[in-house]
Coordinates of C-alpha atoms in Angstrom, one line a residue:
X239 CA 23.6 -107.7 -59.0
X240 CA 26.9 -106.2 -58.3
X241 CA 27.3 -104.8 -55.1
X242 CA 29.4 -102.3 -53.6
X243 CA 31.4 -102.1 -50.2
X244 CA 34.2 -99.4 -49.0
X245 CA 36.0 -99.3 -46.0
X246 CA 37.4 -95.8 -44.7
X247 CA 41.3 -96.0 -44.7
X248 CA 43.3 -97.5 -42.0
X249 CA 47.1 -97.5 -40.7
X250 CA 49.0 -100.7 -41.3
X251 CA 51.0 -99.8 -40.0
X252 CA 49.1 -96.9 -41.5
X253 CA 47.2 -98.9 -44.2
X254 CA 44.0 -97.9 -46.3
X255 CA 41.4 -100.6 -46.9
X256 CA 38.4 -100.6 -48.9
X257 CA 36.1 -103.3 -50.2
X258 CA 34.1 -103.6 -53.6
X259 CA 33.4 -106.9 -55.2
X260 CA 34.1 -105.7 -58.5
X261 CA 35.8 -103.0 -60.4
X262 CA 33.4 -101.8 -62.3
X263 CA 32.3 -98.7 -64.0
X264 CA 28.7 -98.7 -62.6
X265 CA 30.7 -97.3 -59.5
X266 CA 33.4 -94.8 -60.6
X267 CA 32.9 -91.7 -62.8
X268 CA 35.1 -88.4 -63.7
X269 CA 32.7 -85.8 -63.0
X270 CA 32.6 -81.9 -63.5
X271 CA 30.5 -82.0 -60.6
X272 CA 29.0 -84.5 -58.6
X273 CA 25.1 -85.9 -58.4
X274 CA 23.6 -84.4 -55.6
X275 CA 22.9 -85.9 -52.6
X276 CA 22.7 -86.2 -48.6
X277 CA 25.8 -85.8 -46.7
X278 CA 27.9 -85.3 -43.5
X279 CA 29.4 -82.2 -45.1
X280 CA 27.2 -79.0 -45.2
X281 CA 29.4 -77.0 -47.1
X282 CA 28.0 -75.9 -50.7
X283 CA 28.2 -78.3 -53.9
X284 CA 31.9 -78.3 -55.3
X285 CA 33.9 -79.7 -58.3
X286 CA 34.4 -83.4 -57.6
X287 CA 37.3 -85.5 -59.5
X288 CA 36.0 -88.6 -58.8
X289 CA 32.5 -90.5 -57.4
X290 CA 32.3 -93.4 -56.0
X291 CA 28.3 -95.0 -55.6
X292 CA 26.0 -97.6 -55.5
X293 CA 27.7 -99.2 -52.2
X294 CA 28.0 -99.7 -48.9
X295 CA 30.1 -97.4 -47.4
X296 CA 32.3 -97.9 -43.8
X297 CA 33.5 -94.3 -43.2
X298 CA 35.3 -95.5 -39.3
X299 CA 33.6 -91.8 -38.4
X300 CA 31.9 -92.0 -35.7
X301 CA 29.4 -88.8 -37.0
X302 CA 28.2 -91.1 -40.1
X303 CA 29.6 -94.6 -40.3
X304 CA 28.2 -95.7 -43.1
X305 CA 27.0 -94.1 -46.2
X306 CA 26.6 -95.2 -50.2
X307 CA 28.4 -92.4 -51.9
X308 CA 31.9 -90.6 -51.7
X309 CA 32.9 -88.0 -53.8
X310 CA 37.1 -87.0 -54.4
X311 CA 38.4 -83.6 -54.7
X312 CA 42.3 -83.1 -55.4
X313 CA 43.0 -86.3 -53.6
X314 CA 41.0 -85.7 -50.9
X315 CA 37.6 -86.7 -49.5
X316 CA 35.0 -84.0 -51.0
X317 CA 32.0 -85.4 -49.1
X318 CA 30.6 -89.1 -48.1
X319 CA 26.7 -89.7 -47.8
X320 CA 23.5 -91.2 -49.2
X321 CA 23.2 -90.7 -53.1
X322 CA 19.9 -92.3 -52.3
X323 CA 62.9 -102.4 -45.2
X324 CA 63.3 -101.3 -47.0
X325 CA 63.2 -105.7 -46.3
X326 CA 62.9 -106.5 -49.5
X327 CA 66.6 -107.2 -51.0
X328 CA 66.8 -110.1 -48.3
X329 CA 67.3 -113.3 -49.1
X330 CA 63.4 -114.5 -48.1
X331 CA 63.5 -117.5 -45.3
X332 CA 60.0 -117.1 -43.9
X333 CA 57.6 -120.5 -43.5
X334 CA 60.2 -122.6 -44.0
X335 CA 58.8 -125.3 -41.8
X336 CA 61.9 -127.7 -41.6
X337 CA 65.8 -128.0 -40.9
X338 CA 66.7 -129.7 -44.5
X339 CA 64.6 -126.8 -46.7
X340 CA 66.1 -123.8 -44.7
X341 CA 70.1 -125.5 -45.7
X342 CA 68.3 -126.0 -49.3
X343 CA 67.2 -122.2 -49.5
X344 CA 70.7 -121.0 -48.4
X345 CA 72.6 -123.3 -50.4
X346 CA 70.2 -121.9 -53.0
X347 CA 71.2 -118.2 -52.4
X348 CA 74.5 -118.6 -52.1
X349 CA 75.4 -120.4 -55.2
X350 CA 75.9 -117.7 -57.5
X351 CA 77.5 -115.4 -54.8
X352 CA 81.1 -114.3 -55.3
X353 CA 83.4 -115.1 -52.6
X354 CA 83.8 -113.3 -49.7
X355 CA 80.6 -111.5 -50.1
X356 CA 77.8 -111.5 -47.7
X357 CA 74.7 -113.6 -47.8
X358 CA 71.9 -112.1 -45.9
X359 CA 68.9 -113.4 -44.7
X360 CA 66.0 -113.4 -42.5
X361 CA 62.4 -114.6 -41.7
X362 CA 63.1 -117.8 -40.3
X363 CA 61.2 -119.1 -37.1
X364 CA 62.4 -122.2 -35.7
X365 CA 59.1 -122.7 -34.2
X366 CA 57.7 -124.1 -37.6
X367 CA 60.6 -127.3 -37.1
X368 CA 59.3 -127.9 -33.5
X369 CA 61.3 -125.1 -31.4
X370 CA 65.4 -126.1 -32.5
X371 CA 67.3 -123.3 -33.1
X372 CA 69.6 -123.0 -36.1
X373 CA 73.3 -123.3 -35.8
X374 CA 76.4 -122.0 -37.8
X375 CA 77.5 -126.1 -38.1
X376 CA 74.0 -126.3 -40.2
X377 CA 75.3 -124.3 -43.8
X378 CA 79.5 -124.1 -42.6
X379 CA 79.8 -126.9 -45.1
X380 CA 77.5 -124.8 -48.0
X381 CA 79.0 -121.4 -46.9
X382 CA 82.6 -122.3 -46.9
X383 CA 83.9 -119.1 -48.6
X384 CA 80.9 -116.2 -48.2
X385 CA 80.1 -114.9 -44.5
X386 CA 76.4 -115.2 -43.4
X387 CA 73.7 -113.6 -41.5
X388 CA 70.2 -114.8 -41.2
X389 CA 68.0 -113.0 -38.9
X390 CA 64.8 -115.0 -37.0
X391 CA 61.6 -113.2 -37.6
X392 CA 61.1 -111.1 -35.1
X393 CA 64.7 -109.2 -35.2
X394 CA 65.9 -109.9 -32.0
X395 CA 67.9 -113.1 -33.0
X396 CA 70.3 -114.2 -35.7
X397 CA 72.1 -116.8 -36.9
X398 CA 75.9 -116.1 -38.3
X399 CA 78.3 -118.8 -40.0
X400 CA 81.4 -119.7 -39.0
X401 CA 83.4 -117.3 -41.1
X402 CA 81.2 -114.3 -40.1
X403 CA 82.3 -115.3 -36.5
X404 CA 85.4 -115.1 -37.2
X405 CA 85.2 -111.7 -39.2
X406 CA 83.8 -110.3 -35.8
X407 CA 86.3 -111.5 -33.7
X408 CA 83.9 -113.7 -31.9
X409 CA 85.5 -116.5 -30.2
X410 CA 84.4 -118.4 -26.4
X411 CA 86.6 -115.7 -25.0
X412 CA 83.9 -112.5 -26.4
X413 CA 81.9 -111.7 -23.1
X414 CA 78.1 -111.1 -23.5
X415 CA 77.2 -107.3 -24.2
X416 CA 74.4 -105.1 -21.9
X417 CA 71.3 -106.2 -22.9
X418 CA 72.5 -109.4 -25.4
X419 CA 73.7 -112.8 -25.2
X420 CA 76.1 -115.0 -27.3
X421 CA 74.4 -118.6 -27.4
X422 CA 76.9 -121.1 -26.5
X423 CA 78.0 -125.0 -26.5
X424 CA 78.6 -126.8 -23.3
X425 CA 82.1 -126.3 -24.2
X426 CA 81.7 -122.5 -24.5
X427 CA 81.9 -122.3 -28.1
X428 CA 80.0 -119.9 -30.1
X429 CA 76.9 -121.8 -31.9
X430 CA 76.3 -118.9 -34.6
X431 CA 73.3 -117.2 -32.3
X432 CA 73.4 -113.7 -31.6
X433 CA 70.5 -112.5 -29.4
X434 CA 69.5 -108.6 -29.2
X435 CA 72.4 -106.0 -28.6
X436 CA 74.8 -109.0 -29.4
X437 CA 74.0 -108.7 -32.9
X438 CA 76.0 -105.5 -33.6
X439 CA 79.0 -108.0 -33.0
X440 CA 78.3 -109.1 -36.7
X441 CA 76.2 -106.4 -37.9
X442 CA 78.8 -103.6 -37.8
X443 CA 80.6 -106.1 -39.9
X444 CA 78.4 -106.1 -42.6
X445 CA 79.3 -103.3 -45.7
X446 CA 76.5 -100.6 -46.0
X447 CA 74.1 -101.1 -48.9
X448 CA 74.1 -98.9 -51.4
X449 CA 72.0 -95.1 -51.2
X450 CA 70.9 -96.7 -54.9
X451 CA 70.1 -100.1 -53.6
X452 CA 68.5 -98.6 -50.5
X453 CA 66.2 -96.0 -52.9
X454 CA 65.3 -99.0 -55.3
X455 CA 64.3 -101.2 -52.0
X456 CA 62.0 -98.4 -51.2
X457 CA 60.3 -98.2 -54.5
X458 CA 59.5 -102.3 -54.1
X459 CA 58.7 -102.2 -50.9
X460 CA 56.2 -99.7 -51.8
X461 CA 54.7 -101.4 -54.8
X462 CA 54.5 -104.1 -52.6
X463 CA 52.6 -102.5 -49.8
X464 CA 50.1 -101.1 -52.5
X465 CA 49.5 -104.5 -53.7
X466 CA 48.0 -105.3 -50.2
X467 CA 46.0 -102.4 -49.9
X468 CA 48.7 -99.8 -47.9
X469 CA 48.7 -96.5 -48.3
X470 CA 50.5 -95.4 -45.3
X471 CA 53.5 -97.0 -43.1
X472 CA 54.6 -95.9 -39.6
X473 CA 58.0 -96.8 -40.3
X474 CA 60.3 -97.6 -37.5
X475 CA 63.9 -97.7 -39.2
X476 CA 66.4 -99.7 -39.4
X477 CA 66.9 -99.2 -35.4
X478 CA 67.1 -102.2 -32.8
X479 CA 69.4 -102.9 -29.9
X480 CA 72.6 -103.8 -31.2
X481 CA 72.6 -101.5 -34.8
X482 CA 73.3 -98.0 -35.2
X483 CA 71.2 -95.1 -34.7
X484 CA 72.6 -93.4 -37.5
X485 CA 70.8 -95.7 -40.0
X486 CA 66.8 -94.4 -39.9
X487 CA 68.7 -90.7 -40.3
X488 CA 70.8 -91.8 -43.4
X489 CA 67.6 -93.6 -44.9
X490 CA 65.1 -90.2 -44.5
X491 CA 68.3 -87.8 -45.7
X492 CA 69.1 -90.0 -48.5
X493 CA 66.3 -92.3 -49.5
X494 CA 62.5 -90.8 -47.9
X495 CA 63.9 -87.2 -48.6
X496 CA 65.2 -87.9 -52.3
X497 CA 62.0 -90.2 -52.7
X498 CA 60.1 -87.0 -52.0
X499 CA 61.5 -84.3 -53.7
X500 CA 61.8 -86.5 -57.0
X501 CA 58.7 -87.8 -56.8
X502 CA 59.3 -91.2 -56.2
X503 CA 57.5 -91.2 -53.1
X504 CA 53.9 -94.0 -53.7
X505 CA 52.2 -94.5 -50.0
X506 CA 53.0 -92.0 -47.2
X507 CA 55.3 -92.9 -44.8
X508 CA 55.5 -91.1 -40.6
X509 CA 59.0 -91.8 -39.5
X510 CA 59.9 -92.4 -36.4
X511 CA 64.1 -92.0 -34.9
X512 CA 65.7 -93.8 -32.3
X513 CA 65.2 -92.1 -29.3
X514 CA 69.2 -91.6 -28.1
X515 CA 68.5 -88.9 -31.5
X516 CA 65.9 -87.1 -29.3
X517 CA 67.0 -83.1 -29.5
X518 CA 68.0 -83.9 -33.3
X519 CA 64.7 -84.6 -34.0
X520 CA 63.1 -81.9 -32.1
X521 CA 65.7 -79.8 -33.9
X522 CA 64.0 -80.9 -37.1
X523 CA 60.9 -80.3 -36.5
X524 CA 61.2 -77.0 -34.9
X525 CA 63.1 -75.9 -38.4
X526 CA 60.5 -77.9 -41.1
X527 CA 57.8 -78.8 -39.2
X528 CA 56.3 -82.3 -38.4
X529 CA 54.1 -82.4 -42.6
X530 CA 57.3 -82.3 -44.8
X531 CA 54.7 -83.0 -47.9
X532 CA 51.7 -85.0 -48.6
X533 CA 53.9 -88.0 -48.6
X534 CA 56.1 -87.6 -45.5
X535 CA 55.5 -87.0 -41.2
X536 CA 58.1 -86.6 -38.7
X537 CA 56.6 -88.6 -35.7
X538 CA 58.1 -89.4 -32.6
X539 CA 61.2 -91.6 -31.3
X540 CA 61.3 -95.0 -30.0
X541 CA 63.0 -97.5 -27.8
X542 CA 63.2 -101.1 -26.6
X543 CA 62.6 -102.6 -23.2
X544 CA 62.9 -106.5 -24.0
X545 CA 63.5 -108.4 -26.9
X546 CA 61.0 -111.4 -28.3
X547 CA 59.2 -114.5 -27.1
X548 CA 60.2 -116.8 -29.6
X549 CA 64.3 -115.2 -28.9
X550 CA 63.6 -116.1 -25.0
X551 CA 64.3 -112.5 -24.1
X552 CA 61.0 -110.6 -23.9
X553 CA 60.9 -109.8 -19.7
X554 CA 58.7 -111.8 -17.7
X555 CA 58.3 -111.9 -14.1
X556 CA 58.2 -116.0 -14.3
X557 CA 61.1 -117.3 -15.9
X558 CA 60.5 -119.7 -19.3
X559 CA 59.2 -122.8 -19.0
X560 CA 61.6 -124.4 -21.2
X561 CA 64.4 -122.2 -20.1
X562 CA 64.0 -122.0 -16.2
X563 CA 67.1 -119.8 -15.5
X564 CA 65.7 -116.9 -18.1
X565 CA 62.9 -114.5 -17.2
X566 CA 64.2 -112.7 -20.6
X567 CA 66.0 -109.7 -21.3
X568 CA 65.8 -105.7 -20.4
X569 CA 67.8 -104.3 -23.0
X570 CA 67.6 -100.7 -22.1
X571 CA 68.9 -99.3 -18.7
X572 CA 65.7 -97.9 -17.1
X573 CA 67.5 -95.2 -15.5
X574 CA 68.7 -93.8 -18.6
X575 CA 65.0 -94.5 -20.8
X576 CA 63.5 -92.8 -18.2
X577 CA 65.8 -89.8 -18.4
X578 CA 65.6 -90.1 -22.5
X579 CA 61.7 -90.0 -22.0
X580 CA 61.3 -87.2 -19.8
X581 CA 63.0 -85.0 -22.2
X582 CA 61.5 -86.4 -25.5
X583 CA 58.3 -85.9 -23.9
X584 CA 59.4 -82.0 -22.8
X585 CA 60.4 -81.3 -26.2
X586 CA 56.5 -82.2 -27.1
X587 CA 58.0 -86.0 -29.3
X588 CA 55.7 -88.7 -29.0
X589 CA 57.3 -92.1 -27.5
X590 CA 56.9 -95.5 -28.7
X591 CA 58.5 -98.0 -26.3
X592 CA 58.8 -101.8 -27.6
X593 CA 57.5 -104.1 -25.1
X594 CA 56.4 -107.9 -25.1
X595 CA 56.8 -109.7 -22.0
X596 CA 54.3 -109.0 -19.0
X597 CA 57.2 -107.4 -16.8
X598 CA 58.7 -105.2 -19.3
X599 CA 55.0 -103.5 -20.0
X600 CA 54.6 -102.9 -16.3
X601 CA 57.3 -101.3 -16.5
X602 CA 57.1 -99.0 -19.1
X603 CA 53.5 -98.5 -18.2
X604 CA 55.1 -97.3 -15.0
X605 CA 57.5 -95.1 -16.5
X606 CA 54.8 -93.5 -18.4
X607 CA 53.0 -92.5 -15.5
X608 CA 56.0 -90.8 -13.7
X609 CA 57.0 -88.5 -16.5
X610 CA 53.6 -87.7 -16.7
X611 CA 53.6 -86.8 -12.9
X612 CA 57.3 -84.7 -13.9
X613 CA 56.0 -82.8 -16.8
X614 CA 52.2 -82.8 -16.6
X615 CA 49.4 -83.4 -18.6
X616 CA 49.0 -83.0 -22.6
X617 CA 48.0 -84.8 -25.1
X618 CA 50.8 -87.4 -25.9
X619 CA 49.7 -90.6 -27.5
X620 CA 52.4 -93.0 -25.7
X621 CA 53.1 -95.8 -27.5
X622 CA 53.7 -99.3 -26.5
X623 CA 54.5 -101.5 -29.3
X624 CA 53.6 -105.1 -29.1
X625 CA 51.4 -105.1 -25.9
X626 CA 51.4 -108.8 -26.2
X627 CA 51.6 -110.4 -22.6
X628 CA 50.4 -108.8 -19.7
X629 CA 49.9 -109.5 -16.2
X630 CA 46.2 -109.7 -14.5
X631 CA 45.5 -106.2 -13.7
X632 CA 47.7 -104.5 -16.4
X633 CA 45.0 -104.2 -19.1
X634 CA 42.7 -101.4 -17.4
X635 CA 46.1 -99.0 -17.3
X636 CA 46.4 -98.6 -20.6
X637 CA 42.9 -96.8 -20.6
X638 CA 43.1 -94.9 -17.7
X639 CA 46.7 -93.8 -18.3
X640 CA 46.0 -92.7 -22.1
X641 CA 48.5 -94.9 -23.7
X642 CA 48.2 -96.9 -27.5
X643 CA 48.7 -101.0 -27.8
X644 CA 49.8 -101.1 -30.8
X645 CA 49.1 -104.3 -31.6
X646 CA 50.3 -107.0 -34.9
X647 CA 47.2 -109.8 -35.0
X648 CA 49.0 -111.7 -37.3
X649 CA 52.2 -112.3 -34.8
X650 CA 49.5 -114.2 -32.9
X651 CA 49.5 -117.1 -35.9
X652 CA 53.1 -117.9 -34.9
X653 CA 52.9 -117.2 -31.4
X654 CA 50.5 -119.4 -30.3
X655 CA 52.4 -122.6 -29.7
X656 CA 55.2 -120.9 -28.9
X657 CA 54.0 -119.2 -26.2
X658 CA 52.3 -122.3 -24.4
X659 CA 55.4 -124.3 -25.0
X660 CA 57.6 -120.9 -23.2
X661 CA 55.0 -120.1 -20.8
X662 CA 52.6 -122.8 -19.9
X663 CA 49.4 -123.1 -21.2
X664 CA 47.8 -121.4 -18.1
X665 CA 50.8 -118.2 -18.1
X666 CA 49.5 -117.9 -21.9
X667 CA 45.9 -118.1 -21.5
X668 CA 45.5 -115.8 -19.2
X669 CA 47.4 -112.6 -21.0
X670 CA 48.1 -113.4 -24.1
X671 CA 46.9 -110.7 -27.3
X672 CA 44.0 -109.6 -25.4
X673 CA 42.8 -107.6 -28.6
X674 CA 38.9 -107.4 -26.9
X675 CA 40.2 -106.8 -23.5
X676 CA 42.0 -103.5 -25.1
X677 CA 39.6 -102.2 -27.2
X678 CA 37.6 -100.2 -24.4
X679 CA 41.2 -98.6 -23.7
X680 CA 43.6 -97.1 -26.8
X681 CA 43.9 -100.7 -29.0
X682 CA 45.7 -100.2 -32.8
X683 CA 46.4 -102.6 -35.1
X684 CA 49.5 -103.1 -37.5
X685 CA 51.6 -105.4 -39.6
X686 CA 55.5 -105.3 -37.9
X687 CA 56.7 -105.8 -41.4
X688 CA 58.6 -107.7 -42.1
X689 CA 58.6 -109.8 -39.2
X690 CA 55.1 -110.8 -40.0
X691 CA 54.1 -110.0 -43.9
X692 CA 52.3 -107.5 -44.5
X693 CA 48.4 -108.5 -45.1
X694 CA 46.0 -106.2 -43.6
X695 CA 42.9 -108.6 -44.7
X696 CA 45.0 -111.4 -43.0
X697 CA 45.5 -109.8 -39.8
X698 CA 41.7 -108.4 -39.7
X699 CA 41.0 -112.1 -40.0
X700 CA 43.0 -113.6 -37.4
X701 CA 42.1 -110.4 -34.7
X702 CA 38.3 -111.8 -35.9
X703 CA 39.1 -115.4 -35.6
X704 CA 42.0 -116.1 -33.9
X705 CA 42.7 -119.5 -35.2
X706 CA 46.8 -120.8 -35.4
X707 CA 47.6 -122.5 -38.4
X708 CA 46.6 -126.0 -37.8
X709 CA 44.5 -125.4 -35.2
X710 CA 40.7 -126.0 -35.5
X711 CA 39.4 -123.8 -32.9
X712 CA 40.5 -120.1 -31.8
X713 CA 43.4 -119.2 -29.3
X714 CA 41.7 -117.4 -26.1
X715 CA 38.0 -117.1 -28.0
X716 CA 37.0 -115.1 -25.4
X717 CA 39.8 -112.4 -26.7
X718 CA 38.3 -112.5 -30.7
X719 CA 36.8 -109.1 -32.2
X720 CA 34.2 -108.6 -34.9
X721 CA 34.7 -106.9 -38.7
X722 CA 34.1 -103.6 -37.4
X723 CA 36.3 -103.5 -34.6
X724 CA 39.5 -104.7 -35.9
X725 CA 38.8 -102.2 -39.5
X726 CA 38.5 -99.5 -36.7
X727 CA 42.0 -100.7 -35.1
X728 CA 43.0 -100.5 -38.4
X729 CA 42.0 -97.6 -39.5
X730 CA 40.5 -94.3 -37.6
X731 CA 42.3 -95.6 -34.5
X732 CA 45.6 -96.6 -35.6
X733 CA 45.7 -93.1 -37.6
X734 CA 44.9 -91.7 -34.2
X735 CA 48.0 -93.6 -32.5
X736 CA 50.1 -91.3 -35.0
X737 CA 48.2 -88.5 -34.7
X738 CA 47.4 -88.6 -38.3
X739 CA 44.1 -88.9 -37.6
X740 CA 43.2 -85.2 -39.5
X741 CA 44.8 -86.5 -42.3
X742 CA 44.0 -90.1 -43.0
X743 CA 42.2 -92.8 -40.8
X744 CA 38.8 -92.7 -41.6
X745 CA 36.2 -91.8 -45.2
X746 CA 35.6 -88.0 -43.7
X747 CA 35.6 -84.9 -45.5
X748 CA 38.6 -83.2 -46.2
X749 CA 41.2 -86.3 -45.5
X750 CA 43.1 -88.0 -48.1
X751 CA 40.8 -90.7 -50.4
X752 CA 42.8 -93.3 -50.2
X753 CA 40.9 -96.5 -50.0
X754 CA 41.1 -100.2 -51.8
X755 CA 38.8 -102.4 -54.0
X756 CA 38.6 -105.7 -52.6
X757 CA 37.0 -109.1 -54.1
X758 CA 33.9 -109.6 -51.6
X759 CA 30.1 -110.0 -52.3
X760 CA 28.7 -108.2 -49.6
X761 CA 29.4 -106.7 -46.0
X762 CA 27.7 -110.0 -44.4
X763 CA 30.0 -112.7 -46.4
X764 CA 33.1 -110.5 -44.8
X765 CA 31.8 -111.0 -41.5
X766 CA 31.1 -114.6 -41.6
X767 CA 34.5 -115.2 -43.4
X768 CA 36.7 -112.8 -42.8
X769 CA 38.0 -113.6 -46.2
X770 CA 39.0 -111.4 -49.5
X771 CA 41.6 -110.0 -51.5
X772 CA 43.2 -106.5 -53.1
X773 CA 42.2 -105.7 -56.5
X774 CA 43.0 -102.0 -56.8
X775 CA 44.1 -99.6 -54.2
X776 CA 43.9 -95.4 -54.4
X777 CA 46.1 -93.1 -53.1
X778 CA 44.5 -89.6 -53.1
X779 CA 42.0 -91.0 -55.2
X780 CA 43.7 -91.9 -57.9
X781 CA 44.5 -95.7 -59.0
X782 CA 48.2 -96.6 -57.8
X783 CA 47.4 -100.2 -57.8
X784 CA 47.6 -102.7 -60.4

């Protein structure tokens, strides 16, 4: 007998997820008005578009968490109860797992490049070949007349060729920017690596894509999010240390804007601005509001304390392991975040702060706590994104100090090694994604796309599970979540780390109906496995995907 399961939309980082084995008409129907039948809504029967029944519902509302019916109104959820980077024009370097296939892939790529134009790149994790990072001397030979840039995974490190060196001017004599660091030879020569705010060496070399190519990267990256069951992105813009803040303004005035009005726009997007942009923002919203449309939310603002584990600059208050000189990086003055903070907050913006390394969340956590003390209490919804090593003790604050981990499960699969080999075994068993240590405090899930693909299923999975590929047992099993949990970080509570939690986040009267059909049996086989795949997705109730 087919059997049906649904799963209340979630926030990947805003993404929808719902689960049916099969798409099948026994379960949908265009009505003039729907069957009767018991639900959370006591309003009068209205005019339904769509019904979904004959299922097992997950709502992630607390006031009815599961039903068997939902019925679609205009996009919207009618009633549910009982009937009875803009990344995606790179040049893709992700998994490669040796030295020989990453110089195969570029010499690939650049082959049918003209001269003297740019080959970009990114994905690459040199923790897949056994922790040796890249250098320029790897692909001179291949790249002898284009200038390169490959980024590692997690943005805070890239890997330039010889000739983009030279195109930025940067020789043994270049001094190490605030906050980055040129890697060097024993003799002081550049090796191609370019770690945080050292990137903008090379990056502000780099010609500007196209407003066309940017608008056509947005309508693939969308399509692709779809096909993994996303409906809604938090997107954090093209912003790190090192690049401009200009970029995440140019991409909503002349991509998310025209995307909008046209209506190009497929999942919805909450944008957030570098935080130097602060009183430009609030200047925005005071004029159009923070809901430009169905499709598009002004959020907040962010910033960076560190940079990454696997870049050796996330902030620690131990140094690395294999790097004994190096407790990491803080790439923003703290003086000056603080001062940024303070007014963000008093302009009533929500803040997201990056932070990875134990030392650097103390120390936003901190930060938090005395611009609460300066402007008072509110509802704010601080951010930290990441969350992903903290100190013995640091775990509680989040709770009792009302901020979000906003958490990526997935970055866990290629973290694991890595952080034992950086920290120790011990340093990383102890504080390490501590996904069930959170969850009594303000845990969300999300993807980080594109350091980590995004894969919603996959990263319910590993939150469940926890297991590093090759591994046979789980990382920390103490720290694994069940099915419901991690679709709740995923959904109701990541929508409430936005505050777009009236809007989307949960199967609840009156939010959008946007859920997807995925290839399960039942609600048990989920749980066991943790296992399935997207085979349609809705947005506002209506098909979108395939």
């Amino acid at each position: 007998m087919n059997y049906l399961i649904v799963l209340s939309a979630s926030v990947a980082v805003l993404l929808s997820i719902a689960l049916f084995p099969l798409l099948s008409t026994n379960y949908f129907w265009n009505l003039r008005g729907p069957p009767s039948f018991s639900s959370s809504s006591s309003s009068s029967p209205s005019v339904a578009d769509l019904f979904v029944t004959n299922g097992f519902i997950y709502t992630s509302d607390s006031s009815l968490p599961v039903a068997d019916s939902m019925a679609i109104r205009a996009g919207r959820v009618l009633r549910v109860g009982n009937h009875s980077s803009l990344q995606m024009v790179r040049v893709e370097l992700r998994g490669m797992n040796n030295k020989d296939e990453f110089i195969r892939k570029v010499k690939d790529a650049v082959r049918n490049l003209k001269h003297g134009s740019w080959l970009l790149g990114g994905g690459w994790n040199n923790d897949l070949w056994g922790g040796e990072f890249p250098m320029a001397s790897w692909i001179d030979d291949i790249t002898p007349h284009n200038p390169v840039w490959l980024s590692r995974m997690d943005g805070h490190m890239g890997l330039a060729n010889s000739m983009a060196l030279k195109i930025a001017a940067i020789t043994n004599n270049t001094g190490d920017p605030e906050g980055g660091g040129i890697v060097r030879t024993t003799d002081g020569e550049p090796t191609g690596l370019l770690i945080d705010s050292a990137m903008k060496l090379v990056l502000s070399c780099i010609p500007e894509v196209s407003i066309d190519g940017r608008r056509e990267a947005l309508v693939r990256a969308s399509n692709h999010a779809l096909t993994k069951g996303v409906t809604t992105i938090v997107d954090f813009g093209r912003y790190f240390p090192g690049t401009s803040a200009e970029h995440p303004w140019e991409d909503f005035s002349e991509v998310y804007r025209w995307a909008d009005i046209s209506g190009q726009m497929k999942i919805r997007v909450c944008l957030f601005f570098p935080m130097s942009t602060w009183s430009r923002l609030q200047g925005l919203i005071h004029e159009k509001g923070r809901k430009l449309s169905k499709w598009l939310y002004l959020g907040g603002v962010k910033a960076f304390a560190d940079g990454s584990l696997g870049s050796n600059s996330a902030l620690f208050y131990e140094p690395y392991v294999d790097d004994p000189q190096n407790f990491g990086l803080q790439v923003t003055d703290m003086e000056s975040l603080f001062n940024m903070t303070v007014e963000s907050d008093k302009s009533g913006l929500q803040v997201a702060i990056h932070a990875i390394g134990d030392r650097a969340n103390d120390l936003i956590l901190d930060m938090y706590k005395s611009v609460v003390a300066k402007n008072g209490m509110r509802d704010r919804r601080f951010r930290i994104e990441h969350a992903q090593h903290l100190a013995p003790g640091t775990v509680g604050r989040f709770g009792e100090e009302g901020v979000v981990a906003s958490m990526q499960p997935d970055q866990l699969l290629g973290d694991a090694d890595s952080a034992i080999r950086k920290l120790g075994a011990e340093r990383a068993q102890r504080g390490s994604y501590l996904f069930r240590s959170l969850l009594a405090s303000n845990l969300s899930f999300g993807s980080d796309w594109p350091v980590v693909e995004i894969n919603p299923l996959s990263s319910i999975k590993t939150a469940m599970k926890r297991i590093p590929p090759g591994w046979e047992n789980a990382w920390i099993p103490s720290e694994c979540i069940s099915l419901s949990d991690a679709l709740n970080a995923y959904t109701i509570s990541a929508a409430r780390a936005c505050f777009l939690d009236e809007e989307v986040g949960s199967l609840s009267p009156g939010k959008f109906a946007d859920f997807v059909v995925l290839s399960t049996e039942s609600w048990d086989e989920l749980m066991a496995e943790g296992s399935a795949y997207v085979k349609a997705t809705y947005v506002g109730g209506v098909q979108a995907y395939p």
